[in-house]
Short mmCIF file of C-alpha atoms in Angstrom, two decimals:
data_model
loop_
_atom_site.label_atom_id
_atom_site.label_comp_id
_atom_site.label_asym_id
_atom_site.label_seq_id
_atom_site.Cartn_x
_atom_site.Cartn_y
_atom_site.Cartn_z
CA MET A 8 -18.19 -26.28 -7.56
CA ASP A 9 -16.88 -29.59 -6.32
CA ASP A 10 -16.46 -30.95 -2.80
CA ASP A 11 -12.86 -29.74 -2.67
CA ASP A 12 -14.02 -26.18 -3.34
CA ASP A 13 -16.62 -26.48 -0.58
CA GLU A 14 -14.00 -27.78 1.86
CA ASP A 15 -11.50 -25.06 0.88
CA LEU A 16 -14.11 -22.34 1.30
CA GLU A 17 -15.23 -23.70 4.66
CA GLU A 18 -11.62 -23.82 5.84
CA ASP A 19 -11.04 -20.24 4.62
CA LEU A 20 -14.15 -19.03 6.42
CA LEU A 21 -13.12 -20.71 9.66
CA GLN A 22 -9.65 -19.17 9.46
CA PHE A 23 -11.17 -15.78 8.70
CA GLN A 24 -13.57 -15.98 11.65
CA SER A 25 -10.76 -17.08 13.96
CA ARG A 26 -8.53 -14.22 12.80
CA THR A 27 -11.33 -11.70 13.24
CA ALA A 28 -12.14 -12.97 16.72
CA ARG A 29 -8.55 -12.52 17.87
CA THR A 30 -8.00 -8.93 16.87
CA LEU A 31 -8.80 -6.17 14.43
CA PHE A 32 -5.24 -4.85 14.53
CA HIS A 33 -3.14 -5.53 11.48
CA GLN A 34 0.25 -4.87 13.08
CA PRO A 35 1.58 -5.97 16.50
CA ARG A 36 0.61 -3.46 19.18
CA SER A 37 1.63 -2.77 22.73
CA GLU A 38 -0.72 -1.45 25.41
CA SER A 39 0.79 2.03 25.02
CA ASP A 40 -0.27 2.08 21.36
CA THR A 41 -3.96 1.57 22.07
CA LEU A 42 -6.75 3.13 24.02
CA ASN A 43 -10.31 2.32 24.93
CA SER A 44 -12.57 4.57 22.91
CA THR A 45 -15.65 3.83 25.00
CA GLN A 46 -16.05 7.47 26.03
CA SER A 47 -16.84 8.77 22.57
CA LEU A 48 -18.46 5.57 21.29
CA TYR A 49 -20.82 4.85 24.15
CA ASP A 50 -21.89 8.27 25.36
CA THR A 51 -25.26 7.79 23.64
CA ASP A 52 -27.67 4.93 24.11
CA ILE A 53 -28.69 3.33 20.83
CA GLU A 54 -32.08 1.71 20.33
CA TYR A 55 -32.16 -1.39 18.16
CA LEU A 56 -35.03 -3.10 16.36
CA THR A 57 -35.25 -6.86 15.90
CA ILE A 58 -37.04 -8.38 12.92
CA HIS A 59 -37.09 -12.16 12.65
CA GLU A 60 -33.89 -12.46 14.72
CA ARG A 61 -32.01 -9.80 12.71
CA ARG A 62 -30.95 -6.57 14.47
CA TYR A 63 -31.37 -3.11 12.94
CA CYS A 64 -30.67 0.50 13.90
CA GLU A 65 -32.81 3.57 13.24
CA ASN A 66 -34.15 3.68 9.66
CA TYR A 67 -31.22 1.92 7.97
CA SER A 68 -32.44 -1.12 6.04
CA MET A 69 -29.34 -3.27 6.59
CA PRO A 70 -28.83 -5.31 9.79
CA ASN A 71 -25.85 -4.78 12.10
CA ASP A 72 -25.84 -8.07 14.01
CA ASP A 73 -22.92 -10.48 14.30
CA ALA A 74 -23.75 -12.24 11.04
CA GLU A 75 -23.72 -8.98 9.11
CA GLN A 76 -20.54 -7.79 10.80
CA GLY A 77 -18.77 -10.96 9.70
CA ARG A 78 -20.05 -10.49 6.15
CA LEU A 79 -18.80 -6.90 6.06
CA GLN A 80 -15.40 -7.88 7.38
CA MET A 81 -15.02 -10.46 4.63
CA LEU A 82 -16.13 -7.90 2.04
CA HIS A 83 -13.48 -5.55 3.43
CA ASP A 84 -10.78 -8.11 2.68
CA ILE A 85 -12.16 -8.75 -0.81
CA LEU A 86 -12.17 -5.05 -1.68
CA LEU A 87 -8.64 -4.60 -0.39
CA GLU A 88 -7.52 -7.51 -2.54
CA THR A 89 -9.41 -6.08 -5.51
CA LEU A 90 -7.60 -2.75 -5.19
CA GLY A 91 -4.22 -4.46 -5.10
CA GLY A 92 -3.68 -3.79 -1.41
CA ARG A 93 -4.56 -0.10 -1.55
CA LEU A 94 -6.70 1.31 1.22
CA SER A 95 -7.41 4.48 -0.73
CA MET A 96 -7.18 5.61 -4.33
CA ALA A 97 -6.78 9.24 -3.27
CA PRO A 98 -3.23 10.61 -3.74
CA LEU A 99 -2.72 11.33 -0.05
CA GLN A 100 0.55 12.77 1.15
CA ASN A 101 1.04 12.87 4.92
CA PRO A 102 -2.64 13.40 5.82
CA GLN A 103 -3.41 14.84 9.23
CA LYS A 104 -7.13 14.21 9.55
CA ILE A 105 -9.36 11.55 7.93
CA LEU A 106 -13.12 11.00 8.26
CA ASP A 107 -14.78 7.65 7.48
CA ILE A 108 -18.56 8.00 7.13
CA GLY A 109 -20.55 4.81 7.79
CA THR A 110 -17.49 3.11 9.24
CA GLY A 111 -19.38 -0.10 10.11
CA THR A 112 -17.02 -2.52 11.82
CA GLY A 113 -14.25 0.07 11.56
CA GLU A 114 -11.68 -2.01 9.73
CA TRP A 115 -10.90 0.60 7.09
CA ALA A 116 -10.48 3.33 9.72
CA ILE A 117 -8.20 1.14 11.84
CA ALA A 118 -6.07 0.20 8.84
CA MET A 119 -5.72 3.84 7.80
CA ALA A 120 -4.73 4.79 11.35
CA GLU A 121 -2.00 2.19 11.26
CA LEU A 122 -0.83 3.33 7.84
CA TYR A 123 -0.82 6.99 8.93
CA PRO A 124 0.12 6.98 12.63
CA ASN A 125 0.40 10.79 12.66
CA ALA A 126 -3.12 11.28 11.35
CA ASP A 127 -6.29 11.51 13.40
CA VAL A 128 -8.81 9.05 11.95
CA ILE A 129 -12.47 9.43 12.88
CA GLY A 130 -15.02 6.75 12.02
CA THR A 131 -18.73 7.52 12.37
CA ASP A 132 -21.79 5.30 12.28
CA ILE A 133 -25.32 5.16 13.65
CA ALA A 134 -24.65 1.78 15.30
CA LYS A 135 -22.18 0.81 18.01
CA ILE A 136 -20.49 -2.17 16.36
CA GLN A 137 -16.87 -0.99 16.34
CA PRO A 138 -14.13 -2.40 18.59
CA THR A 139 -13.16 -0.35 21.64
CA SER A 140 -9.50 -1.36 21.74
CA VAL A 141 -8.06 0.59 18.84
CA PRO A 142 -4.94 2.52 17.83
CA CYS A 143 -4.50 5.79 19.71
CA ASN A 144 -5.19 7.85 16.60
CA VAL A 145 -8.61 6.29 15.96
CA ASP A 146 -11.83 7.71 17.37
CA PHE A 147 -15.17 6.05 16.69
CA GLN A 148 -18.23 8.22 17.19
CA ILE A 149 -21.99 7.81 16.89
CA ASP A 150 -23.15 10.26 14.26
CA ASP A 151 -25.81 10.48 11.56
CA ALA A 152 -24.58 12.00 8.30
CA GLU A 153 -28.18 12.83 7.42
CA TYR A 154 -28.67 15.06 10.47
CA GLU A 155 -31.10 17.83 9.51
CA GLY A 156 -28.87 20.60 10.78
CA GLY A 157 -25.96 19.49 8.61
CA TRP A 158 -22.59 18.17 9.64
CA THR A 159 -21.07 19.64 12.77
CA TRP A 160 -17.43 19.06 11.84
CA THR A 161 -15.18 22.11 11.57
CA GLY A 162 -15.05 23.39 8.02
CA ASN A 163 -11.91 22.91 5.91
CA SER A 164 -10.47 20.41 8.39
CA PHE A 165 -10.19 16.96 6.73
CA ASP A 166 -7.63 15.74 4.22
CA LEU A 167 -9.97 12.91 3.19
CA VAL A 168 -13.66 12.13 3.65
CA HIS A 169 -14.32 8.50 2.79
CA PHE A 170 -17.47 6.50 1.97
CA ARG A 171 -17.52 2.79 1.21
CA ILE A 172 -20.42 0.39 0.51
CA MET A 173 -23.01 3.06 1.34
CA ILE A 174 -25.32 2.43 -1.62
CA GLY A 175 -28.90 2.92 -0.46
CA ALA A 176 -27.83 4.54 2.81
CA PHE A 177 -28.85 8.13 2.08
CA GLN A 178 -31.95 9.88 0.82
CA ASP A 179 -29.96 12.64 -0.87
CA TRP A 180 -26.39 12.02 -1.97
CA ASN A 181 -26.14 15.57 -3.30
CA HIS A 182 -26.65 16.87 0.24
CA ILE A 183 -24.06 14.43 1.58
CA TYR A 184 -21.49 15.53 -1.00
CA ARG A 185 -22.11 19.21 -0.26
CA GLU A 186 -21.58 18.62 3.46
CA ALA A 187 -18.40 16.66 2.74
CA TYR A 188 -17.15 19.50 0.57
CA LYS A 189 -17.54 21.97 3.44
CA THR A 190 -15.47 19.87 5.84
CA ILE A 191 -12.62 19.02 3.45
CA LYS A 192 -9.50 21.18 3.37
CA PRO A 193 -8.72 23.05 0.16
CA GLY A 194 -6.70 20.52 -1.84
CA GLY A 195 -8.19 17.62 0.15
CA TYR A 196 -10.17 14.68 -1.23
CA VAL A 197 -13.47 12.86 -1.14
CA GLU A 198 -13.51 9.16 -1.98
CA VAL A 199 -16.56 6.97 -2.66
CA MET A 200 -16.49 3.23 -3.29
CA ASP A 201 -19.52 1.08 -4.04
CA MET A 202 -20.61 -2.01 -5.92
CA ASN A 203 -22.55 -1.69 -9.17
CA ILE A 204 -25.45 -4.05 -8.54
CA VAL A 205 -27.59 -3.13 -11.54
CA THR A 206 -26.09 -5.82 -13.80
CA PHE A 207 -26.90 -8.61 -11.34
CA PRO A 208 -30.13 -9.90 -12.97
CA THR A 209 -28.48 -10.15 -16.40
CA TYR A 210 -26.78 -13.34 -15.21
CA PHE A 211 -30.16 -15.01 -14.61
CA PRO A 212 -32.03 -14.74 -17.95
CA ASP A 213 -33.72 -18.11 -17.40
CA ASP A 214 -34.56 -17.63 -13.73
CA PRO A 215 -37.62 -15.39 -13.36
CA MET A 216 -37.67 -15.85 -9.59
CA VAL A 217 -34.27 -14.20 -9.14
CA VAL A 218 -35.11 -11.41 -11.57
CA SER A 219 -38.47 -10.82 -9.86
CA TRP A 220 -36.82 -10.75 -6.42
CA PHE A 221 -34.23 -8.22 -7.62
CA ASN A 222 -36.80 -5.91 -9.22
CA THR A 223 -39.03 -6.12 -6.14
CA PHE A 224 -36.04 -5.33 -3.95
CA LEU A 225 -35.18 -2.24 -6.02
CA GLU A 226 -38.78 -1.06 -5.86
CA ALA A 227 -38.78 -1.46 -2.08
CA THR A 228 -35.65 0.69 -1.76
CA LYS A 229 -37.39 3.43 -3.75
CA MET A 230 -40.46 3.20 -1.50
CA ALA A 231 -38.16 3.58 1.51
CA GLY A 232 -36.74 6.78 0.05
CA ARG A 233 -33.24 5.36 -0.27
CA PRO A 234 -33.02 3.84 -3.76
CA MET A 235 -30.24 1.39 -4.47
CA THR A 236 -29.00 3.21 -7.55
CA THR A 237 -25.47 4.04 -8.65
CA ASP A 238 -26.17 7.68 -9.52
CA HIS A 239 -23.85 8.76 -6.70
CA LEU A 240 -20.98 6.99 -8.49
CA GLU A 241 -21.19 9.27 -11.53
CA PRO A 242 -18.44 11.94 -11.74
CA GLN A 243 -21.01 14.68 -12.32
CA ALA A 244 -22.43 14.02 -8.84
CA LEU A 245 -19.11 15.11 -7.30
CA ALA A 246 -18.68 17.93 -9.81
CA ALA A 247 -22.08 19.35 -8.83
CA ALA A 248 -20.84 19.66 -5.24
CA GLY A 249 -17.76 21.62 -6.37
CA PHE A 250 -15.13 18.91 -6.59
CA THR A 251 -12.58 18.90 -9.41
CA ASN A 252 -9.86 16.56 -10.70
CA ILE A 253 -12.39 13.73 -10.50
CA SER A 254 -11.17 10.24 -11.31
CA ALA A 255 -13.11 7.00 -11.63
CA THR A 256 -11.65 3.52 -11.19
CA THR A 257 -13.56 0.32 -11.91
CA LYS A 258 -12.45 -3.12 -10.76
CA THR A 259 -14.25 -6.39 -11.43
CA VAL A 260 -14.91 -8.71 -8.49
CA PRO A 261 -15.54 -12.31 -9.63
CA CYS A 262 -18.28 -14.39 -8.06
CA GLY A 263 -18.10 -18.17 -8.11
CA VAL A 264 -15.70 -20.80 -9.40
CA TRP A 265 -15.18 -19.65 -12.99
CA PRO A 266 -11.81 -17.82 -12.72
CA SER A 267 -8.96 -20.06 -13.85
CA GLU A 268 -6.30 -18.28 -11.81
CA SER A 269 -6.21 -19.65 -8.27
CA LYS A 270 -6.10 -16.30 -6.48
CA ALA A 271 -9.04 -14.92 -8.46
CA ARG A 272 -10.92 -18.19 -7.94
CA LYS A 273 -10.45 -17.88 -4.18
CA THR A 274 -11.72 -14.30 -4.32
CA GLY A 275 -14.70 -15.54 -6.32
CA LEU A 276 -15.54 -18.11 -3.68
CA HIS A 277 -15.27 -15.56 -0.90
CA PHE A 278 -17.40 -13.04 -2.76
CA LEU A 279 -19.98 -15.74 -3.41
CA SER A 280 -20.24 -16.16 0.37
CA VAL A 281 -20.72 -12.39 0.77
CA VAL A 282 -23.45 -12.31 -1.90
CA TYR A 283 -25.13 -15.51 -0.69
CA ASP A 284 -25.37 -14.26 2.90
CA GLY A 285 -26.36 -10.80 1.71
CA ILE A 286 -29.66 -11.77 0.07
CA GLU A 287 -31.61 -11.85 3.32
CA ALA A 288 -29.58 -8.96 4.75
CA VAL A 289 -30.65 -6.57 2.00
CA SER A 290 -34.23 -7.83 1.74
CA LEU A 291 -35.78 -8.61 5.11
CA ARG A 292 -36.54 -5.20 6.59
CA LEU A 293 -37.48 -3.62 3.27
CA PHE A 294 -39.90 -6.38 2.31
CA VAL A 295 -41.52 -6.41 5.75
CA GLU A 296 -41.85 -2.66 6.31
CA GLU A 297 -42.31 -1.34 2.76
CA LEU A 298 -44.18 -4.22 1.11
CA GLY A 299 -46.02 -5.67 4.10
CA TRP A 300 -44.61 -9.19 3.74
CA GLU A 301 -44.51 -11.60 6.65
CA PRO A 302 -40.90 -12.17 7.80
CA GLU A 303 -41.23 -15.93 7.28
CA ASN A 304 -42.20 -15.44 3.65
CA VAL A 305 -39.26 -13.11 3.06
CA THR A 306 -36.74 -15.55 4.50
CA ARG A 307 -38.29 -18.37 2.48
CA LEU A 308 -37.90 -16.41 -0.75
CA CYS A 309 -34.37 -15.34 0.15
CA LYS A 310 -33.34 -18.96 0.70
CA GLU A 311 -34.65 -19.90 -2.75
CA VAL A 312 -32.90 -16.95 -4.39
CA ALA A 313 -29.66 -17.75 -2.60
CA LYS A 314 -29.95 -21.36 -3.73
CA SER A 315 -30.27 -20.26 -7.36
CA ILE A 316 -27.27 -17.96 -7.02
CA ARG A 317 -25.21 -20.73 -5.49
CA ALA A 318 -26.18 -23.16 -8.26
CA LEU A 319 -25.10 -20.69 -10.94
CA ALA A 320 -21.87 -19.75 -9.18
CA HIS A 321 -20.93 -23.40 -8.73
CA ASP A 322 -21.34 -24.22 -12.40
CA PRO A 323 -17.98 -23.66 -14.17
CA GLN A 324 -19.71 -23.08 -17.51
CA ARG A 325 -22.83 -21.06 -16.66
CA SER A 326 -20.97 -18.90 -14.17
CA GLN A 327 -18.44 -17.61 -16.71
CA GLY A 328 -18.06 -13.87 -16.14
CA PHE A 329 -20.40 -13.79 -13.13
CA SER A 330 -19.15 -10.73 -11.27
CA MET A 331 -19.85 -7.25 -9.96
CA ASP A 332 -17.91 -4.08 -10.63
CA ALA A 333 -16.48 -2.10 -7.74
CA ARG A 334 -16.32 1.58 -8.68
CA VAL A 335 -14.22 4.20 -6.91
CA LEU A 336 -14.67 7.94 -7.36
CA VAL A 337 -12.10 10.41 -6.09
CA GLY A 338 -12.60 14.16 -6.23
CA GLN A 339 -10.50 17.06 -5.00
CA LYS A 340 -11.59 20.29 -3.36
CA PRO A 341 -9.94 23.17 -5.24
CA SER A 342 -7.10 24.81 -3.38
CA GLY A 343 -7.74 28.24 -4.78
CA ASN A 344 -4.71 28.07 -7.05
CA GLU A 345 -4.18 26.24 -10.30
CA LEU A 346 -3.85 22.60 -9.23
CA GLU A 347 -0.75 20.84 -10.45
CA ILE A 348 -1.10 17.44 -12.07
CA PRO A 349 1.05 15.10 -9.97
CA ASP A 350 3.48 12.74 -11.62
CA ASP A 351 2.77 9.02 -11.71
CA LYS A 352 4.48 8.31 -8.43
CA SER A 353 2.74 11.02 -6.44
CA THR A 354 -0.57 10.22 -8.09
CA MET A 355 -0.44 6.87 -6.38
CA GLY A 356 0.08 8.59 -3.04
CA ASP A 357 1.09 6.36 -0.16
CA SER A 358 -2.24 4.69 0.70
CA MET A 359 -0.85 1.25 0.11
CA ARG A 360 -0.80 -1.90 2.20
CA THR A 361 1.22 -4.78 0.88
CA VAL A 362 -0.79 -7.96 0.60
CA THR A 363 1.45 -11.00 0.49
CA ASN A 364 0.49 -14.47 -0.71
CA GLY A 365 -1.52 -16.23 1.95
CA ASP A 366 -2.33 -12.96 3.72
CA SER A 367 -5.85 -11.61 3.50
CA GLY A 368 -4.54 -8.08 3.74
CA ARG A 369 -6.57 -7.17 6.77
CA GLY A 370 -7.76 -3.61 6.37
CA PRO A 371 -10.79 -2.41 4.04
#
């Protein structure tokens, strides 16, 4: 990667941060179109834990501080671009109620609320990091999907239950899918999107430090009871919960400077930033609490690993093909009747946001 690439990426990041600081709305809004959702979002006090200047919530291994929020917002834009501007791969038709589990910064929920102004969109998370000025049809709530008593949502009430970038978040995905099934209307959908990280070390055959870090990281996730595996992205996982008409979509997200097409190259640079900043984010708490490492030693290792990743991604030759696959599963709850196979147009549904050249396509 040359100096021009560095300057372009820095400029893109500054523009992104400026855009994010101004607003999370994607369309112009008047005061009558928004409300302050403080009542539902801030009814409960949340206790946070700080480890080496990173902020965490409950037993979730990922931080939720400003740095991580910015990283997630950039990843949101990358995933939207990767899906060709689509917010959802489910064939939705005039949905009335949508649930986003692990909503994070809430961008996907806000974008869906704008796309479907007649739908009630609920975003849940264990941390209070969502904006409070949101479209009227968005409600952010503090909720733990792993609650021992099961989900408290009314059964058969949602047109779509959505999960995105939740790998390693749950102890038992089978339980999560069964609870989702109960809350989805007959004929409604579940959608799960995550990154396939298992191929990551294959790009570093001559770098034992990176491979060792990755294997140690995976072992730590297993010790924590929330393994970073992609088993939940297999169609049989949804089928076991009762879902049918299961589809799987895989999209490749480039990392680094190797793509020759300018748009893909820009995505590669942005995704490199997400990966680079994510090394410490995924490692720090796990290494400290599960492996007994000192925080300073974890951050030191993470800096070295990130440096190796950057060196590879900046090399036009060695970085060829450096990427991760984003996988999307969509399953349908049976309606009780023989389900019709929609034609090509209806299969696409209407979960589409147009991303124009020069527009990041704000939304997930």
